[in-house]
């Protein structure tokens, strides 16, 4: 890896992108002037109801492209990003370095390293309407529609509704197994997955590992973890100042979600500039997609919860019936996150040509 090679600098920026469960489902190839971005099928987010048709992976790939775009702009390089037709084993995007001396324009690159997921409880301080409008405009530049839900009454309703999905997270065996597989314990920074510290559970974190260790022998513990998780999530969402919802007119799959990921990341970087924290909340999106594609796969009691969430969103936001739902997140001011999420070694993410 040569740190003065333009393509290597762009790759390093891409590698800082966020991804569902920090699974980093991407791989790169490069030649003299181009980077090729691949979906890494083996390193994927849970492929059960949480990652239907790999939508969460593709949103994550979009965030990689946005990081590369921001880095190139900062250095004053002109690049062309092309989304390619998706065939198994072939790249999804081609990034070409066109000119190394165009005009420097964006300055969000600084937040490529500062942006973090923040799962803490947010302060009461409201986000200024101008900042919310700025985020809407940024999303629009990526053809994405961002709507803010910011009435206290609606957020309280949403906090109850969305948090019920945590019951499923712990009771559904496949979802639970994926969550446990992606959890990382100890103080060291892991190259992937979710560190327990990053879940911001406070003193409750001390019970977490021992509970998981014995839960297969005492299955009611999964239920208790579900109840605890619902209460924790409900409280966190209730204390958010605003919930952002992003939709996009459908394009060819997976370009819709890649484009949505670019919009999510550009807004996330911009909000980081204003010290506004963000936590994505992707469970409801998966639930709605599950209904639209009639994938099923849930126990009847879980299906009822899923349907309730789906009904709320599709009644409140009728455009969700035709457009794709690409992101949901809570936003607000908060103390800095307790821990940092690591990334895999970039050299291992580059396939040989
Ligand atoms: C597509 C996508 C979906 C995500 N879904 C969630 C989520 O539902 N809940 C959550 O707490 N974090 C979610 N995240 C945040 C990731 O877990 C986080 O980006 C990853 O662990 C890396 O950490 P970092 O963002 O601090 O760099 C999501 C991120 C992406 C890109």
GROMACS .gro file of N, CA, C and O in nm, residues 11 21 27 44 58 66-67 100 112 143 162 171 179 200 206 208 214-215 263 270 285 330:
model
   88
   11UNK      N    1  -0.904   0.467  -0.139
   11UNK     CA    2  -0.945   0.339  -0.077
   11UNK      C    3  -0.947   0.351   0.075
   11UNK      O    4  -1.039   0.300   0.141
   21UNK      N    5  -2.393  -0.357   1.141
   21UNK     CA    6  -2.316  -0.444   1.231
   21UNK      C    7  -2.165  -0.436   1.210
   21UNK      O    8  -2.092  -0.526   1.249
   27UNK      N    9  -1.539  -0.529  -0.107
   27UNK     CA   10  -1.402  -0.561  -0.147
   27UNK      C   11  -1.366  -0.465  -0.260
   27UNK      O   12  -1.454  -0.414  -0.329
   44UNK      N   13  -2.131  -1.066   0.514
   44UNK     CA   14  -2.253  -0.991   0.494
   44UNK      C   15  -2.325  -0.975   0.627
   44UNK      O   16  -2.303  -1.050   0.720
   58UNK      N   17  -2.601  -0.305   0.059
   58UNK     CA   18  -2.586  -0.208  -0.051
   58UNK      C   19  -2.590  -0.064   0.001
   58UNK      O   20  -2.520   0.022  -0.052
   66UNK      N   21  -1.957   0.742  -0.106
   66UNK     CA   22  -1.965   0.882  -0.063
   66UNK      C   23  -1.834   0.924   0.004
   66UNK      O   24  -1.785   1.035  -0.017
   67UNK      N   25  -1.777   0.835   0.084
   67UNK     CA   26  -1.649   0.868   0.148
   67UNK      C   27  -1.541   0.894   0.042
   67UNK      O   28  -1.463   0.990   0.052
  100UNK      N   29  -0.618   1.520  -1.164
  100UNK     CA   30  -0.570   1.536  -1.027
  100UNK      C   31  -0.566   1.681  -0.980
  100UNK      O   32  -0.516   1.710  -0.873
  112UNK      N   33  -1.471   1.229   0.794
  112UNK     CA   34  -1.464   1.086   0.759
  112UNK      C   35  -1.414   1.008   0.879
  112UNK      O   36  -1.458   0.897   0.906
  143UNK      N   37  -3.087   1.270  -0.500
  143UNK     CA   38  -3.224   1.229  -0.538
  143UNK      C   39  -3.298   1.157  -0.425
  143UNK      O   40  -3.387   1.076  -0.448
  162UNK      N   41  -4.114   0.132   1.756
  162UNK     CA   42  -3.988   0.078   1.704
  162UNK      C   43  -3.923  -0.014   1.807
  162UNK      O   44  -3.867  -0.118   1.773
  171UNK      N   45  -3.584  -1.276   2.053
  171UNK     CA   46  -3.662  -1.401   2.055
  171UNK      C   47  -3.647  -1.483   1.927
  171UNK      O   48  -3.660  -1.604   1.929
  179UNK      N   49  -2.681  -1.150   1.595
  179UNK     CA   50  -2.639  -1.043   1.685
  179UNK      C   51  -2.524  -1.091   1.774
  179UNK      O   52  -2.421  -1.023   1.788
  200UNK      N   53  -2.350   0.120   2.453
  200UNK     CA   54  -2.381   0.224   2.553
  200UNK      C   55  -2.489   0.177   2.652
  200UNK      O   56  -2.588   0.247   2.675
  206UNK      N   57  -2.251  -0.510   3.240
  206UNK     CA   58  -2.184  -0.614   3.320
  206UNK      C   59  -2.264  -0.744   3.322
  206UNK      O   60  -2.208  -0.851   3.343
  208UNK      N   61  -2.447  -0.847   3.072
  208UNK     CA   62  -2.474  -0.889   2.935
  208UNK      C   63  -2.403  -1.019   2.896
  208UNK      O   64  -2.466  -1.117   2.857
  214UNK      N   65  -2.523  -1.813   2.952
  214UNK     CA   66  -2.608  -1.918   3.009
  214UNK      C   67  -2.747  -1.926   2.945
  214UNK      O   68  -2.826  -2.016   2.976
  215UNK      N   69  -2.775  -1.835   2.853
  215UNK     CA   70  -2.913  -1.827   2.801
  215UNK      C   71  -2.956  -1.951   2.723
  215UNK      O   72  -3.075  -1.983   2.721
  263UNK      N   73  -2.653   0.917   0.012
  263UNK     CA   74  -2.725   1.028   0.075
  263UNK      C   75  -2.713   1.020   0.227
  263UNK      O   76  -2.689   1.121   0.294
  270UNK      N   77  -2.227   1.569   0.732
  270UNK     CA   78  -2.265   1.709   0.754
  270UNK      C   79  -2.310   1.728   0.900
  270UNK      O   80  -2.274   1.826   0.965
  285UNK      N   81  -3.703  -0.067   0.854
  285UNK     CA   82  -3.693  -0.070   0.707
  285UNK      C   83  -3.700  -0.215   0.661
  285UNK      O   84  -3.771  -0.251   0.566
  330UNK      N   85  -3.204   0.823   1.425
  330UNK     CA   86  -3.237   0.926   1.523
  330UNK      C   87  -3.119   1.022   1.528
  330UNK      O   88  -3.004   0.981   1.509
   0.00000   0.00000   0.00000
